[in-house]
Amino acid sequence: MEKLMGLIKANDTCTLSTCNDNKPRASIMAYMVVEGQILFATGADSIKGKNLLANPQISLSISALPLYATIDGTVVEPSETEKEAYNEQLFVKYPEFKELMTNGHFPCFTYFKVIPQKAYLSDTAKGMVPAEIISF
């Protein structure tokens, strides 16, 4: 678990997979770790936003080769405090987002918190060995 959390905290971008009406969708997403939880935001009218609102099941992958992980789970709406903490981190890391949100360019941001169920952690530095499976 420690190695997985290190990978998650050391990065801020993942590939997020959603599905609706049996149509898979993969998207590159920025995320923030808030109180040990993965949070991200997207437009409510985006394809991934609509997919997540219709079907909260997700799979996301994070990579910092030779280490990479896939996390399967669901998403829920974070608390207002978590949303504020997410925005605070986002604006420090990407100050242009604050200006875009202030100017109304992202009026329909929808926030999501990942509830992991299972993670598959692979370390290719050890060769092609089976992934470590972590249940939550």
PDB file of C-alpha atoms in Angstrom:
ATOM      1  CA  MET A   1       0.000   0.000   0.000  1.00  0.00           C
ATOM      2  CA  GLU A   2       2.847   2.404   0.800  1.00  0.00           C
ATOM      3  CA  LYS A   3       4.352   2.008  -2.673  1.00  0.00           C
ATOM      4  CA  LEU A   4       0.939   2.608  -4.287  1.00  0.00           C
ATOM      5  CA  MET A   5       0.331   5.787  -2.257  1.00  0.00           C
ATOM      6  CA  GLY A   6       3.817   6.992  -3.137  1.00  0.00           C
ATOM      7  CA  LEU A   7       3.067   6.534  -6.838  1.00  0.00           C
ATOM      8  CA  ILE A   8      -0.284   8.332  -6.517  1.00  0.00           C
ATOM      9  CA  LYS A   9       1.202  11.264  -4.583  1.00  0.00           C
ATOM     10  CA  ALA A  10       4.228  11.597  -6.894  1.00  0.00           C
ATOM     11  CA  ASN A  11       2.023  12.128  -9.943  1.00  0.00           C
ATOM     12  CA  ASP A  12      -0.954  14.281 -10.838  1.00  0.00           C
ATOM     13  CA  THR A  13      -2.089  12.787 -14.136  1.00  0.00           C
ATOM     14  CA  CYS A  14      -3.911   9.557 -14.862  1.00  0.00           C
ATOM     15  CA  THR A  15      -5.766   7.844 -17.647  1.00  0.00           C
ATOM     16  CA  LEU A  16      -9.375   7.585 -16.570  1.00  0.00           C
ATOM     17  CA  SER A  17     -11.705   5.035 -18.155  1.00  0.00           C
ATOM     18  CA  THR A  18     -15.475   5.412 -17.983  1.00  0.00           C
ATOM     19  CA  CYS A  19     -18.313   3.598 -19.693  1.00  0.00           C
ATOM     20  CA  ASN A  20     -21.903   4.346 -20.573  1.00  0.00           C
ATOM     21  CA  ASP A  21     -24.235   2.501 -22.921  1.00  0.00           C
ATOM     22  CA  ASN A  22     -21.426  -0.057 -23.416  1.00  0.00           C
ATOM     23  CA  LYS A  23     -19.231   2.654 -24.964  1.00  0.00           C
ATOM     24  CA  PRO A  24     -15.857   2.899 -23.206  1.00  0.00           C
ATOM     25  CA  ARG A  25     -14.116   6.257 -22.949  1.00  0.00           C
ATOM     26  CA  ALA A  26     -10.512   6.902 -21.876  1.00  0.00           C
ATOM     27  CA  SER A  27      -9.392  10.401 -20.904  1.00  0.00           C
ATOM     28  CA  ILE A  28      -6.193  11.933 -19.605  1.00  0.00           C
ATOM     29  CA  MET A  29      -7.063  13.657 -16.323  1.00  0.00           C
ATOM     30  CA  ALA A  30      -5.289  15.810 -13.778  1.00  0.00           C
ATOM     31  CA  TYR A  31      -6.050  14.814 -10.200  1.00  0.00           C
ATOM     32  CA  MET A  32      -5.150  15.997  -6.723  1.00  0.00           C
ATOM     33  CA  VAL A  33      -4.686  13.998  -3.535  1.00  0.00           C
ATOM     34  CA  VAL A  34      -6.856  15.500  -0.807  1.00  0.00           C
ATOM     35  CA  GLU A  35      -6.591  13.908   2.637  1.00  0.00           C
ATOM     36  CA  GLY A  36      -5.318  10.678   1.068  1.00  0.00           C
ATOM     37  CA  GLN A  37      -8.126  10.557  -1.511  1.00  0.00           C
ATOM     38  CA  ILE A  38      -7.927  11.034  -5.294  1.00  0.00           C
ATOM     39  CA  LEU A  39     -10.140  13.901  -6.498  1.00  0.00           C
ATOM     40  CA  PHE A  40     -10.637  15.296  -9.979  1.00  0.00           C
ATOM     41  CA  ALA A  41     -13.035  17.601 -11.759  1.00  0.00           C
ATOM     42  CA  THR A  42     -14.446  17.798 -15.251  1.00  0.00           C
ATOM     43  CA  GLY A  43     -17.141  19.601 -17.151  1.00  0.00           C
ATOM     44  CA  ALA A  44     -20.609  18.332 -16.339  1.00  0.00           C
ATOM     45  CA  ASP A  45     -21.435  18.375 -20.053  1.00  0.00           C
ATOM     46  CA  SER A  46     -18.277  16.551 -21.155  1.00  0.00           C
ATOM     47  CA  ILE A  47     -18.552  12.955 -22.338  1.00  0.00           C
ATOM     48  CA  LYS A  48     -16.655  11.677 -19.294  1.00  0.00           C
ATOM     49  CA  GLY A  49     -18.747  13.858 -16.976  1.00  0.00           C
ATOM     50  CA  LYS A  50     -21.988  12.507 -18.410  1.00  0.00           C
ATOM     51  CA  ASN A  51     -20.609   8.949 -18.282  1.00  0.00           C
ATOM     52  CA  LEU A  52     -19.617   9.315 -14.620  1.00  0.00           C
ATOM     53  CA  LEU A  53     -22.987  10.751 -13.652  1.00  0.00           C
ATOM     54  CA  ALA A  54     -24.750   7.843 -15.402  1.00  0.00           C
ATOM     55  CA  ASN A  55     -22.320   5.097 -14.342  1.00  0.00           C
ATOM     56  CA  PRO A  56     -19.928   5.774 -11.434  1.00  0.00           C
ATOM     57  CA  GLN A  57     -17.715   2.731 -12.131  1.00  0.00           C
ATOM     58  CA  ILE A  58     -14.196   3.719 -13.180  1.00  0.00           C
ATOM     59  CA  SER A  59     -10.759   2.382 -13.849  1.00  0.00           C
ATOM     60  CA  LEU A  60      -7.749   4.671 -13.750  1.00  0.00           C
ATOM     61  CA  SER A  61      -4.080   4.113 -14.494  1.00  0.00           C
ATOM     62  CA  ILE A  62      -1.102   6.009 -13.144  1.00  0.00           C
ATOM     63  CA  SER A  63       2.396   5.480 -14.482  1.00  0.00           C
ATOM     64  CA  ALA A  64       5.911   6.443 -13.463  1.00  0.00           C
ATOM     65  CA  LEU A  65       7.798   3.662 -15.155  1.00  0.00           C
ATOM     66  CA  PRO A  66       9.010   1.225 -14.123  1.00  0.00           C
ATOM     67  CA  LEU A  67       6.154   1.493 -11.592  1.00  0.00           C
ATOM     68  CA  TYR A  68       2.514   1.702 -12.648  1.00  0.00           C
ATOM     69  CA  ALA A  69      -0.897   0.955 -11.196  1.00  0.00           C
ATOM     70  CA  THR A  70      -4.477   0.473 -12.269  1.00  0.00           C
ATOM     71  CA  ILE A  71      -7.176   1.270  -9.730  1.00  0.00           C
ATOM     72  CA  ASP A  72     -10.728   0.018 -10.146  1.00  0.00           C
ATOM     73  CA  GLY A  73     -13.568   1.511  -8.163  1.00  0.00           C
ATOM     74  CA  THR A  74     -16.360   4.034  -8.214  1.00  0.00           C
ATOM     75  CA  VAL A  75     -16.711   7.787  -7.851  1.00  0.00           C
ATOM     76  CA  VAL A  76     -18.830   9.850  -5.476  1.00  0.00           C
ATOM     77  CA  GLU A  77     -19.321  13.568  -5.014  1.00  0.00           C
ATOM     78  CA  PRO A  78     -16.778  14.929  -2.532  1.00  0.00           C
ATOM     79  CA  SER A  79     -17.717  17.170   0.377  1.00  0.00           C
ATOM     80  CA  GLU A  80     -17.579  20.955   0.028  1.00  0.00           C
ATOM     81  CA  THR A  81     -14.435  20.965   2.190  1.00  0.00           C
ATOM     82  CA  GLU A  82     -12.784  18.433  -0.134  1.00  0.00           C
ATOM     83  CA  LYS A  83     -13.777  20.493  -3.195  1.00  0.00           C
ATOM     84  CA  GLU A  84     -12.265  23.614  -1.645  1.00  0.00           C
ATOM     85  CA  ALA A  85      -9.030  21.749  -0.813  1.00  0.00           C
ATOM     86  CA  TYR A  86      -8.927  20.378  -4.369  1.00  0.00           C
ATOM     87  CA  ASN A  87      -9.328  23.880  -5.861  1.00  0.00           C
ATOM     88  CA  GLU A  88      -6.701  25.300  -3.523  1.00  0.00           C
ATOM     89  CA  GLN A  89      -4.158  22.701  -4.689  1.00  0.00           C
ATOM     90  CA  LEU A  90      -5.225  23.054  -8.323  1.00  0.00           C
ATOM     91  CA  PHE A  91      -4.804  26.838  -8.294  1.00  0.00           C
ATOM     92  CA  VAL A  92      -1.329  26.603  -6.762  1.00  0.00           C
ATOM     93  CA  LYS A  93      -0.181  24.031  -9.300  1.00  0.00           C
ATOM     94  CA  TYR A  94      -2.071  25.462 -12.293  1.00  0.00           C
ATOM     95  CA  PRO A  95      -2.796  29.173 -11.620  1.00  0.00           C
ATOM     96  CA  GLU A  96      -4.356  29.591 -15.068  1.00  0.00           C
ATOM     97  CA  PHE A  97      -7.350  27.510 -13.897  1.00  0.00           C
ATOM     98  CA  LYS A  98      -8.216  30.067 -11.225  1.00  0.00           C
ATOM     99  CA  GLU A  99      -8.418  32.806 -13.849  1.00  0.00           C
ATOM    100  CA  LEU A 100     -10.472  30.589 -16.190  1.00  0.00           C
ATOM    101  CA  MET A 101     -12.932  29.706 -13.402  1.00  0.00           C
ATOM    102  CA  THR A 102     -13.132  33.311 -12.182  1.00  0.00           C
ATOM    103  CA  ASN A 103     -13.895  34.458 -15.726  1.00  0.00           C
ATOM    104  CA  GLY A 104     -16.701  31.895 -16.056  1.00  0.00           C
ATOM    105  CA  HIS A 105     -14.953  29.560 -18.498  1.00  0.00           C
ATOM    106  CA  PHE A 106     -15.650  26.544 -16.248  1.00  0.00           C
ATOM    107  CA  PRO A 107     -19.067  27.334 -14.788  1.00  0.00           C
ATOM    108  CA  CYS A 108     -20.216  23.711 -14.759  1.00  0.00           C
ATOM    109  CA  PHE A 109     -17.313  21.947 -13.044  1.00  0.00           C
ATOM    110  CA  THR A 110     -18.362  18.609 -11.540  1.00  0.00           C
ATOM    111  CA  TYR A 111     -16.134  17.116  -8.855  1.00  0.00           C
ATOM    112  CA  PHE A 112     -15.502  13.443  -8.180  1.00  0.00           C
ATOM    113  CA  LYS A 113     -13.776  11.474  -5.429  1.00  0.00           C
ATOM    114  CA  VAL A 114     -12.423   8.016  -6.245  1.00  0.00           C
ATOM    115  CA  ILE A 115     -13.528   5.191  -3.970  1.00  0.00           C
ATOM    116  CA  PRO A 116     -11.005   2.461  -4.792  1.00  0.00           C
ATOM    117  CA  GLN A 117     -12.027  -1.173  -4.586  1.00  0.00           C
ATOM    118  CA  LYS A 118      -8.984  -2.924  -6.000  1.00  0.00           C
ATOM    119  CA  ALA A 119      -5.572  -1.837  -7.271  1.00  0.00           C
ATOM    120  CA  TYR A 120      -3.065  -3.679  -9.426  1.00  0.00           C
ATOM    121  CA  LEU A 121       0.480  -2.457  -8.777  1.00  0.00           C
ATOM    122  CA  SER A 122       3.234  -3.469 -11.193  1.00  0.00           C
ATOM    123  CA  ASP A 123       6.957  -2.854 -10.888  1.00  0.00           C
ATOM    124  CA  THR A 124       8.638  -3.774 -14.170  1.00  0.00           C
ATOM    125  CA  ALA A 125      12.062  -3.180 -12.593  1.00  0.00           C
ATOM    126  CA  LYS A 126      11.495  -6.640 -11.086  1.00  0.00           C
ATOM    127  CA  GLY A 127      10.824  -8.136 -14.518  1.00  0.00           C
ATOM    128  CA  MET A 128       7.528  -9.453 -15.802  1.00  0.00           C
ATOM    129  CA  VAL A 129       6.109 -10.622 -12.486  1.00  0.00           C
ATOM    130  CA  PRO A 130       2.413 -10.680 -11.598  1.00  0.00           C
ATOM    131  CA  ALA A 131       0.945  -7.429 -10.338  1.00  0.00           C
ATOM    132  CA  GLU A 132       0.483  -6.963  -6.615  1.00  0.00           C
ATOM    133  CA  ILE A 133      -3.264  -6.916  -5.946  1.00  0.00           C
ATOM    134  CA  ILE A 134      -4.438  -4.536  -3.235  1.00  0.00           C
ATOM    135  CA  SER A 135      -8.013  -4.689  -1.967  1.00  0.00           C
ATOM    136  CA  PHE A 136      -9.569  -1.739  -0.143  1.00  0.00           C
TER     137      PHE A 136
END
